[in-house]
């Protein structure tokens, strides 16, 4: 099918590198003589017909900028078929021949919903700091989020050492432990709590206290950094902080990293990933592919059916998991 006009939108949690992906889509589309428009505020823009023209002038000097020039949002209405159908009418009225959605697994459900009512290409590009999408080794924004978390962990270690304190550092990831595990590894944190391995609060507390005791006996470092995935501790992370303080007798402090992990200039890995996936998404649209994700597998772009990408839960790297456990006992 010949494509004259493509549309793009960013949806769900924003991620550093989304702008780099928009840039790649625009430059690559223009190289094929295709016009591009960008819908604003996620799926809301599709429903409200809120869009802007995108061209090489608009995406000039954009590769290094965090956030998304199209703005991102969540759009509850899009979960209802009648709104999806009205979005299709808007796309048709604008003579759009294909749509590229940059977002996470929630946004990809929107891709599937749209594809049900529209016979043109709808392509997903994985953009989320959580890295929780099956079928792609990495998602856009993940490397930058880790870099931000690692820089914060390094800084917190300095003050933790000075005061011989325990720090609990709460990092993002929604229901996935990728940011927690890999920032903990890269910063040499002493313990990490992950949704994938969490058992019960009582058991996890015993594990932490055992580790603290072993490290104390070994005369290991005087500070202790515990990384935890957000929303994991039953009743809230403050309960963990209070329990640790009570049981260990050591001063415990909490650092919640929060949305800083979503901001900042993307690191080079995210810029290149976004450029590859944005370029590949245009190729997939040109091939007329339907409801597929432009993923990355072993450094090369791969087309992944969104049915496959959305059913399973992406597993953590087993080697990283066991390494984290072994190495922290020795540190
Ligand atoms: P992310 O894409 O980062 O995982 P969300 O899970 O919040 O973010 O989803 C982003 C948006 O995707 C939602 O606000 C909604 O507009 C759309 N979406 C999510 N689930 C569905 C669904 N089942 N059907 C249609 N659209 C959906
Ligand atoms: O999906 C990205 C993410 O940053 C998650 O890590 C986090 O749980 C969520 O979005 C936060 O969403 P909000 O911006 O609505 O607080």
Short mmCIF file of C-alpha atoms and ligand atoms in Angstrom, two decimals:
data_model
loop_
_atom_site.label_atom_id
_atom_site.label_comp_id
_atom_site.label_asym_id
_atom_site.label_seq_id
_atom_site.Cartn_x
_atom_site.Cartn_y
_atom_site.Cartn_z
CA UNK A 1 0.00 0.00 0.00
CA UNK A 2 1.32 3.41 -0.76
CA UNK A 3 1.57 5.69 2.22
CA UNK A 4 1.34 9.46 1.88
CA UNK A 5 0.68 10.50 5.45
CA UNK A 6 1.71 8.97 8.78
CA UNK A 7 0.67 10.02 12.27
CA UNK A 8 2.52 9.57 15.56
CA UNK A 9 1.59 9.99 19.22
CA UNK A 10 3.20 9.41 22.61
CA UNK A 11 1.05 7.79 25.32
CA UNK A 12 1.28 6.69 28.95
CA UNK A 13 4.31 7.37 31.15
CA UNK A 14 6.75 9.56 29.22
CA UNK A 15 10.30 8.33 28.82
CA UNK A 16 13.62 9.97 27.88
CA UNK A 17 14.19 9.25 24.20
CA UNK A 18 10.57 9.66 23.08
CA UNK A 19 11.63 12.86 21.30
CA UNK A 20 14.49 11.03 19.61
CA UNK A 21 11.96 8.46 18.35
CA UNK A 22 9.65 11.20 17.00
CA UNK A 23 12.65 12.74 15.24
CA UNK A 24 13.62 9.43 13.65
CA UNK A 25 10.06 8.78 12.49
CA UNK A 26 9.82 12.22 10.87
CA UNK A 27 13.24 12.10 9.19
CA UNK A 28 12.78 8.57 7.97
CA UNK A 29 9.22 9.25 6.70
CA UNK A 30 10.40 12.38 4.87
CA UNK A 31 13.15 10.36 3.20
CA UNK A 32 10.32 8.25 1.69
CA UNK A 33 8.36 11.38 0.71
CA UNK A 34 5.77 10.77 3.45
CA UNK A 35 4.16 13.62 5.42
CA UNK A 36 3.86 13.27 9.20
CA UNK A 37 1.46 14.71 11.74
CA UNK A 38 1.65 14.33 15.53
CA UNK A 39 -1.40 13.90 17.75
CA UNK A 40 -1.04 15.63 21.12
CA UNK A 41 -1.66 14.28 24.64
CA UNK A 42 -1.69 10.59 23.82
CA UNK A 43 -4.96 9.12 22.59
CA UNK A 44 -6.78 12.28 23.72
CA UNK A 45 -5.41 14.05 20.64
CA UNK A 46 -6.95 11.39 18.40
CA UNK A 47 -10.34 11.90 20.01
CA UNK A 48 -10.18 15.69 20.06
CA UNK A 49 -8.51 16.08 16.68
CA UNK A 50 -5.63 17.91 18.31
CA UNK A 51 -2.58 17.56 16.07
CA UNK A 52 0.39 19.42 14.65
CA UNK A 53 2.39 19.10 11.45
CA UNK A 54 5.80 17.53 11.97
CA UNK A 55 8.72 18.06 9.63
CA UNK A 56 12.51 18.25 9.75
CA UNK A 57 12.41 21.84 11.04
CA UNK A 58 10.19 20.85 13.99
CA UNK A 59 12.44 17.95 14.97
CA UNK A 60 15.67 19.90 14.51
CA UNK A 61 17.90 19.76 17.60
CA UNK A 62 15.54 17.34 19.31
CA UNK A 63 17.49 14.11 19.75
CA UNK A 64 18.95 15.13 23.12
CA UNK A 65 15.80 16.58 24.68
CA UNK A 66 13.92 14.75 27.46
CA UNK A 67 10.12 14.56 27.62
CA UNK A 68 8.00 14.58 24.47
CA UNK A 69 7.13 17.55 22.27
CA UNK A 70 3.75 15.90 21.62
CA UNK A 71 3.03 15.68 25.36
CA UNK A 72 1.88 12.41 26.84
CA UNK A 73 -1.26 11.53 28.75
CA UNK A 74 -3.52 8.73 29.80
CA UNK A 75 -6.94 8.56 28.19
CA UNK A 76 -9.56 6.44 29.95
CA UNK A 77 -12.10 7.00 27.18
CA UNK A 78 -9.93 5.07 24.75
CA UNK A 79 -10.68 1.87 26.65
CA UNK A 80 -14.23 2.05 25.25
CA UNK A 81 -14.99 0.87 21.74
CA UNK A 82 -17.22 3.78 20.76
CA UNK A 83 -14.33 6.22 21.33
CA UNK A 84 -11.91 4.03 19.40
CA UNK A 85 -14.37 4.08 16.51
CA UNK A 86 -14.61 7.87 16.62
CA UNK A 87 -10.79 8.03 16.57
CA UNK A 88 -10.84 5.93 13.38
CA UNK A 89 -13.27 8.42 11.80
CA UNK A 90 -10.88 11.27 12.64
CA UNK A 91 -7.91 9.39 11.16
CA UNK A 92 -9.88 8.71 7.98
CA UNK A 93 -11.04 12.33 7.71
CA UNK A 94 -7.40 13.44 7.93
CA UNK A 95 -6.35 10.93 5.24
CA UNK A 96 -3.88 9.28 7.58
CA UNK A 97 -2.45 6.04 6.13
CA UNK A 98 -0.78 4.68 9.26
CA UNK A 99 -0.25 5.46 12.95
CA UNK A 100 2.79 4.94 15.17
CA UNK A 101 2.19 4.83 18.94
CA UNK A 102 5.16 5.33 21.24
CA UNK A 103 4.32 4.04 24.72
CA UNK A 104 4.18 1.13 27.12
CA UNK A 105 2.10 -2.03 27.30
CA UNK A 106 -1.04 -0.07 28.26
CA UNK A 107 -0.68 2.08 25.17
CA UNK A 108 -0.23 -1.07 23.06
CA UNK A 109 -3.68 -2.25 24.16
CA UNK A 110 -4.86 0.95 22.50
CA UNK A 111 -2.98 -0.10 19.34
CA UNK A 112 -4.81 -3.43 19.36
CA UNK A 113 -8.16 -1.72 19.96
CA UNK A 114 -7.59 0.67 17.03
CA UNK A 115 -6.47 -2.10 14.72
CA UNK A 116 -9.77 -3.88 15.36
CA UNK A 117 -11.64 -1.04 13.65
CA UNK A 118 -9.07 0.31 11.21
CA UNK A 119 -7.47 -1.55 8.30
CA UNK A 120 -4.36 0.64 8.03
CA UNK A 121 -1.06 -0.01 9.85
CA UNK A 122 -0.88 0.71 13.56
CA UNK A 123 2.65 0.19 14.86
CA UNK A 124 3.87 0.29 18.47
CA UNK A 125 7.26 1.61 19.57
CA UNK A 126 8.22 0.57 23.12
CA UNK A 127 8.79 3.73 25.15
CA UNK A 128 8.75 3.29 28.92
CA UNK A 129 11.36 3.48 31.64
CA UNK A 130 10.02 0.21 33.10
CA UNK A 131 11.50 -2.08 30.39
CA UNK A 132 8.60 -4.44 31.01
CA UNK A 133 7.66 -5.30 27.42
CA UNK A 134 8.11 -8.82 26.09
CA UNK A 135 9.67 -9.13 22.62
CA UNK A 136 12.13 -6.29 22.95
CA UNK A 137 15.42 -6.48 24.83
CA UNK A 138 15.09 -2.86 25.90
CA UNK A 139 12.54 -0.07 25.90
CA UNK A 140 13.25 3.58 25.15
CA UNK A 141 14.03 5.48 28.37
CA UNK A 142 15.14 2.50 30.44
CA UNK A 143 18.88 3.14 30.22
CA UNK A 144 18.46 6.81 31.15
CA UNK A 145 16.29 5.93 34.15
CA UNK A 146 18.97 3.51 35.36
CA UNK A 147 21.66 6.12 34.88
CA UNK A 148 19.65 8.61 36.98
CA UNK A 149 19.04 6.00 39.68
CA UNK A 150 22.72 5.01 39.76
CA UNK A 151 23.89 8.62 40.11
CA UNK A 152 21.47 9.07 43.02
CA UNK A 153 22.55 5.82 44.66
CA UNK A 154 26.21 6.83 44.41
CA UNK A 155 25.45 10.14 46.10
CA UNK A 156 23.35 8.59 48.82
CA UNK A 157 26.15 6.13 49.55
CA UNK A 158 28.45 9.04 50.49
CA UNK A 159 26.13 10.40 53.15
CA UNK A 160 25.11 6.89 54.28
CA UNK A 161 28.80 6.08 54.87
CA UNK A 162 29.41 9.33 56.72
CA UNK A 163 26.58 8.66 59.17
CA UNK A 164 26.83 4.85 59.10
CA UNK A 165 23.18 4.69 58.19
CA UNK A 166 20.86 2.38 56.34
CA UNK A 167 19.17 3.93 53.30
CA UNK A 168 16.11 2.49 51.64
CA UNK A 169 15.91 3.79 48.08
CA UNK A 170 12.54 3.46 46.35
CA UNK A 171 12.81 3.32 42.55
CA UNK A 172 10.17 3.17 39.80
CA UNK A 173 9.24 0.20 37.61
CA UNK A 174 5.53 -0.16 38.21
CA UNK A 175 5.24 -3.98 38.55
CA UNK A 176 8.69 -4.83 37.20
CA UNK A 177 12.08 -4.97 38.89
CA UNK A 178 14.33 -4.04 35.94
CA UNK A 179 15.27 -0.56 37.18
CA UNK A 180 15.68 -1.78 40.76
CA UNK A 181 17.83 -4.81 39.93
CA UNK A 182 20.14 -3.12 37.47
CA UNK A 183 20.58 0.15 39.34
CA UNK A 184 21.33 -1.89 42.47
CA UNK A 185 23.93 -3.93 40.58
CA UNK A 186 25.55 -0.90 38.98
CA UNK A 187 25.72 1.05 42.24
CA UNK A 188 26.88 -1.91 44.33
CA UNK A 189 23.82 -1.70 46.56
CA UNK A 190 23.67 -4.21 49.41
CA UNK A 191 20.20 -5.57 48.92
CA UNK A 192 17.39 -5.32 46.40
CA UNK A 193 13.69 -6.03 46.73
CA UNK A 194 11.91 -7.00 43.53
CA UNK A 195 8.30 -7.83 42.64
CA UNK A 196 9.54 -10.91 40.78
CA UNK A 197 11.11 -12.50 43.87
CA UNK A 198 9.24 -10.93 46.80
CA UNK A 199 7.70 -13.45 49.21
CA UNK A 200 6.26 -11.95 52.41
CA UNK A 201 7.17 -8.88 54.45
CA UNK A 202 8.17 -11.08 57.39
CA UNK A 203 10.47 -13.28 55.28
CA UNK A 204 12.00 -10.37 53.41
CA UNK A 205 12.72 -8.51 56.66
CA UNK A 206 14.49 -11.58 58.07
CA UNK A 207 16.64 -11.78 54.90
CA UNK A 208 17.67 -8.14 55.21
CA UNK A 209 18.45 -8.43 58.91
CA UNK A 210 20.50 -11.61 58.30
CA UNK A 211 22.51 -9.82 55.66
CA UNK A 212 23.08 -6.84 57.95
CA UNK A 213 24.27 -9.16 60.69
CA UNK A 214 26.68 -11.03 58.37
CA UNK A 215 28.09 -7.78 57.05
CA UNK A 216 28.54 -6.46 60.59
CA UNK A 217 30.42 -9.63 61.59
CA UNK A 218 32.60 -9.38 58.48
CA UNK A 219 33.40 -5.80 59.37
CA UNK A 220 32.14 -4.85 55.94
CA UNK A 221 31.23 -1.27 55.09
CA UNK A 222 29.37 0.69 57.69
CA UNK A 223 26.50 1.83 55.52
CA UNK A 224 23.80 -0.27 53.93
CA UNK A 225 21.85 0.59 50.80
CA UNK A 226 18.63 -1.25 50.09
CA UNK A 227 16.92 -0.68 46.73
CA UNK A 228 13.21 -1.43 46.52
CA UNK A 229 10.75 -1.35 43.61
CA UNK A 230 7.92 1.13 44.20
CA UNK A 231 4.61 -0.04 45.72
CA UNK A 232 6.13 -3.34 46.78
CA UNK A 233 6.23 -3.39 50.56
CA UNK A 234 2.82 -4.35 51.99
CA UNK A 235 1.32 -1.28 53.64
CA UNK A 236 3.93 1.03 52.16
CA UNK A 237 7.70 1.44 52.23
CA UNK A 238 7.59 3.46 55.48
CA UNK A 239 6.62 0.27 57.28
CA UNK A 240 9.85 -1.32 56.05
CA UNK A 241 11.82 1.72 57.22
CA UNK A 242 10.21 1.63 60.68
CA UNK A 243 10.66 -2.14 61.04
CA UNK A 244 14.33 -1.91 60.04
CA UNK A 245 14.96 0.96 62.40
CA UNK A 246 13.29 -0.94 65.25
CA UNK A 247 15.01 -4.27 64.63
CA UNK A 248 18.51 -3.08 63.74
CA UNK A 249 18.88 -0.10 66.07
CA UNK A 250 20.61 1.70 63.19
CA UNK A 251 19.40 5.02 61.78
CA UNK A 252 17.33 4.36 58.66
CA UNK A 253 16.40 6.95 56.03
CA UNK A 254 14.14 6.73 53.00
CA UNK A 255 14.83 8.20 49.58
CA UNK A 256 12.01 8.02 47.04
CA UNK A 257 13.46 8.78 43.64
CA UNK A 258 10.13 9.20 41.85
CA UNK A 259 9.67 11.08 38.60
CA UNK A 260 13.24 12.36 38.24
CA UNK A 261 13.80 8.91 36.73
CA UNK A 262 11.55 9.89 33.84
CA UNK A 263 13.35 13.16 33.10
CA UNK A 264 16.59 14.41 31.66
CA UNK A 265 18.47 14.14 28.43
CA UNK A 266 18.45 10.55 27.13
CA UNK A 267 21.73 8.66 27.42
CA UNK A 268 23.32 7.46 24.17
CA UNK A 269 21.80 3.98 24.43
CA UNK A 270 18.30 5.44 24.45
CA UNK A 271 19.04 7.87 21.61
CA UNK A 272 20.31 5.09 19.37
CA UNK A 273 17.53 2.70 20.37
CA UNK A 274 14.90 5.39 19.70
CA UNK A 275 16.49 6.19 16.34
CA UNK A 276 16.57 2.52 15.29
CA UNK A 277 13.03 1.79 16.44
CA UNK A 278 11.55 4.99 15.00
CA UNK A 279 13.16 4.28 11.63
CA UNK A 280 12.06 0.65 11.72
CA UNK A 281 8.48 1.58 12.69
CA UNK A 282 8.21 3.60 9.46
CA UNK A 283 9.49 0.59 7.49
CA UNK A 284 6.88 -1.63 9.15
CA UNK A 285 4.13 0.85 8.27
CA UNK A 286 5.39 0.90 4.67
CA UNK A 287 5.15 -2.91 4.63
CA UNK A 288 1.53 -2.59 5.78
CA UNK A 289 2.12 -4.48 9.02
CA UNK A 290 -0.78 -4.48 11.49
CA UNK A 291 -0.65 -4.31 15.31
CA UNK A 292 3.05 -5.06 15.54
CA UNK A 293 5.73 -3.57 17.74
CA UNK A 294 9.08 -2.38 16.45
CA UNK A 295 11.29 -4.12 19.02
CA UNK A 296 15.00 -4.70 19.42
CA UNK A 297 16.45 -8.22 19.73
CA UNK A 298 20.19 -8.83 19.95
CA UNK A 299 20.84 -5.28 18.70
CA UNK A 300 18.71 -5.65 15.55
CA UNK A 301 15.16 -4.41 14.97
CA UNK A 302 12.49 -7.12 15.08
CA UNK A 303 8.78 -7.05 14.31
CA UNK A 304 6.82 -8.48 17.22
CA UNK A 305 3.13 -9.28 17.17
CA UNK A 306 1.45 -7.19 19.83
CA UNK A 307 -0.54 -10.22 20.90
CA UNK A 308 2.74 -11.89 21.87
CA UNK A 309 4.20 -8.74 23.40
CA UNK A 310 1.23 -8.12 25.62
CA UNK A 311 0.36 -11.56 26.99
CA UNK A 312 3.45 -12.62 28.89
CA UNK A 313 5.36 -11.02 31.71
CA UNK A 314 8.96 -10.19 30.84
CA UNK A 315 11.41 -12.09 33.02
CA UNK A 316 14.42 -10.62 34.75
CA UNK A 317 17.84 -11.92 33.76
CA UNK A 318 18.46 -14.97 35.98
CA UNK A 319 22.20 -14.53 35.92
CA UNK A 320 21.90 -10.92 37.13
CA UNK A 321 19.56 -12.03 39.91
CA UNK A 322 21.84 -14.72 41.32
CA UNK A 323 24.91 -12.54 40.85
CA UNK A 324 23.32 -9.73 42.89
CA UNK A 325 22.59 -12.16 45.70
CA UNK A 326 26.08 -13.72 45.79
CA UNK A 327 28.07 -10.58 45.36
CA UNK A 328 26.35 -8.59 48.11
CA UNK A 329 27.22 -11.23 50.67
CA UNK A 330 30.88 -10.82 49.82
CA UNK A 331 30.99 -7.02 49.57
P1 LIG B 1 1.75 2.72 29.50
O1 LIG B 1 1.53 2.82 28.03
O2 LIG B 1 2.90 3.56 29.96
O3 LIG B 1 1.80 1.28 29.98
P2 LIG B 1 -0.93 3.05 30.67
O4 LIG B 1 -1.07 1.64 31.14
O5 LIG B 1 -1.34 4.10 31.62
O6 LIG B 1 0.53 3.44 30.22
O7 LIG B 1 -1.81 3.19 29.33
C1 LIG B 1 -1.74 4.38 28.57
C2 LIG B 1 -3.02 4.57 27.81
O8 LIG B 1 -3.23 3.50 26.89
C3 LIG B 1 -4.30 4.59 28.62
O9 LIG B 1 -4.51 5.80 29.31
C4 LIG B 1 -5.32 4.40 27.52
O10 LIG B 1 -5.49 5.58 26.78
C5 LIG B 1 -4.62 3.37 26.63
N1 LIG B 1 -5.08 2.04 27.01
C6 LIG B 1 -4.72 1.30 28.06
N2 LIG B 1 -5.41 0.14 28.13
C7 LIG B 1 -6.26 0.17 27.07
C8 LIG B 1 -7.25 -0.74 26.56
N3 LIG B 1 -7.52 -1.89 27.17
N4 LIG B 1 -7.91 -0.39 25.44
C9 LIG B 1 -7.66 0.77 24.81
N5 LIG B 1 -6.74 1.67 25.23
C10 LIG B 1 -6.05 1.37 26.34
O1 LIG B 2 5.31 3.44 33.49
C1 LIG B 2 6.21 4.45 33.82
C2 LIG B 2 6.00 4.91 35.25
O2 LIG B 2 6.93 5.93 35.54
C3 LIG B 2 6.07 3.79 36.29
O3 LIG B 2 7.41 3.44 36.59
C4 LIG B 2 5.33 4.40 37.43
O4 LIG B 2 4.75 3.39 38.26
C5 LIG B 2 4.25 5.19 36.75
O5 LIG B 2 4.70 5.44 35.42
C6 LIG B 2 3.97 6.51 37.43
O6 LIG B 2 2.90 7.11 36.78
P1 LIG B 2 2.44 8.63 37.06
O7 LIG B 2 3.29 9.50 36.21
O8 LIG B 2 1.01 8.63 36.65
O9 LIG B 2 2.65 8.92 38.51
#
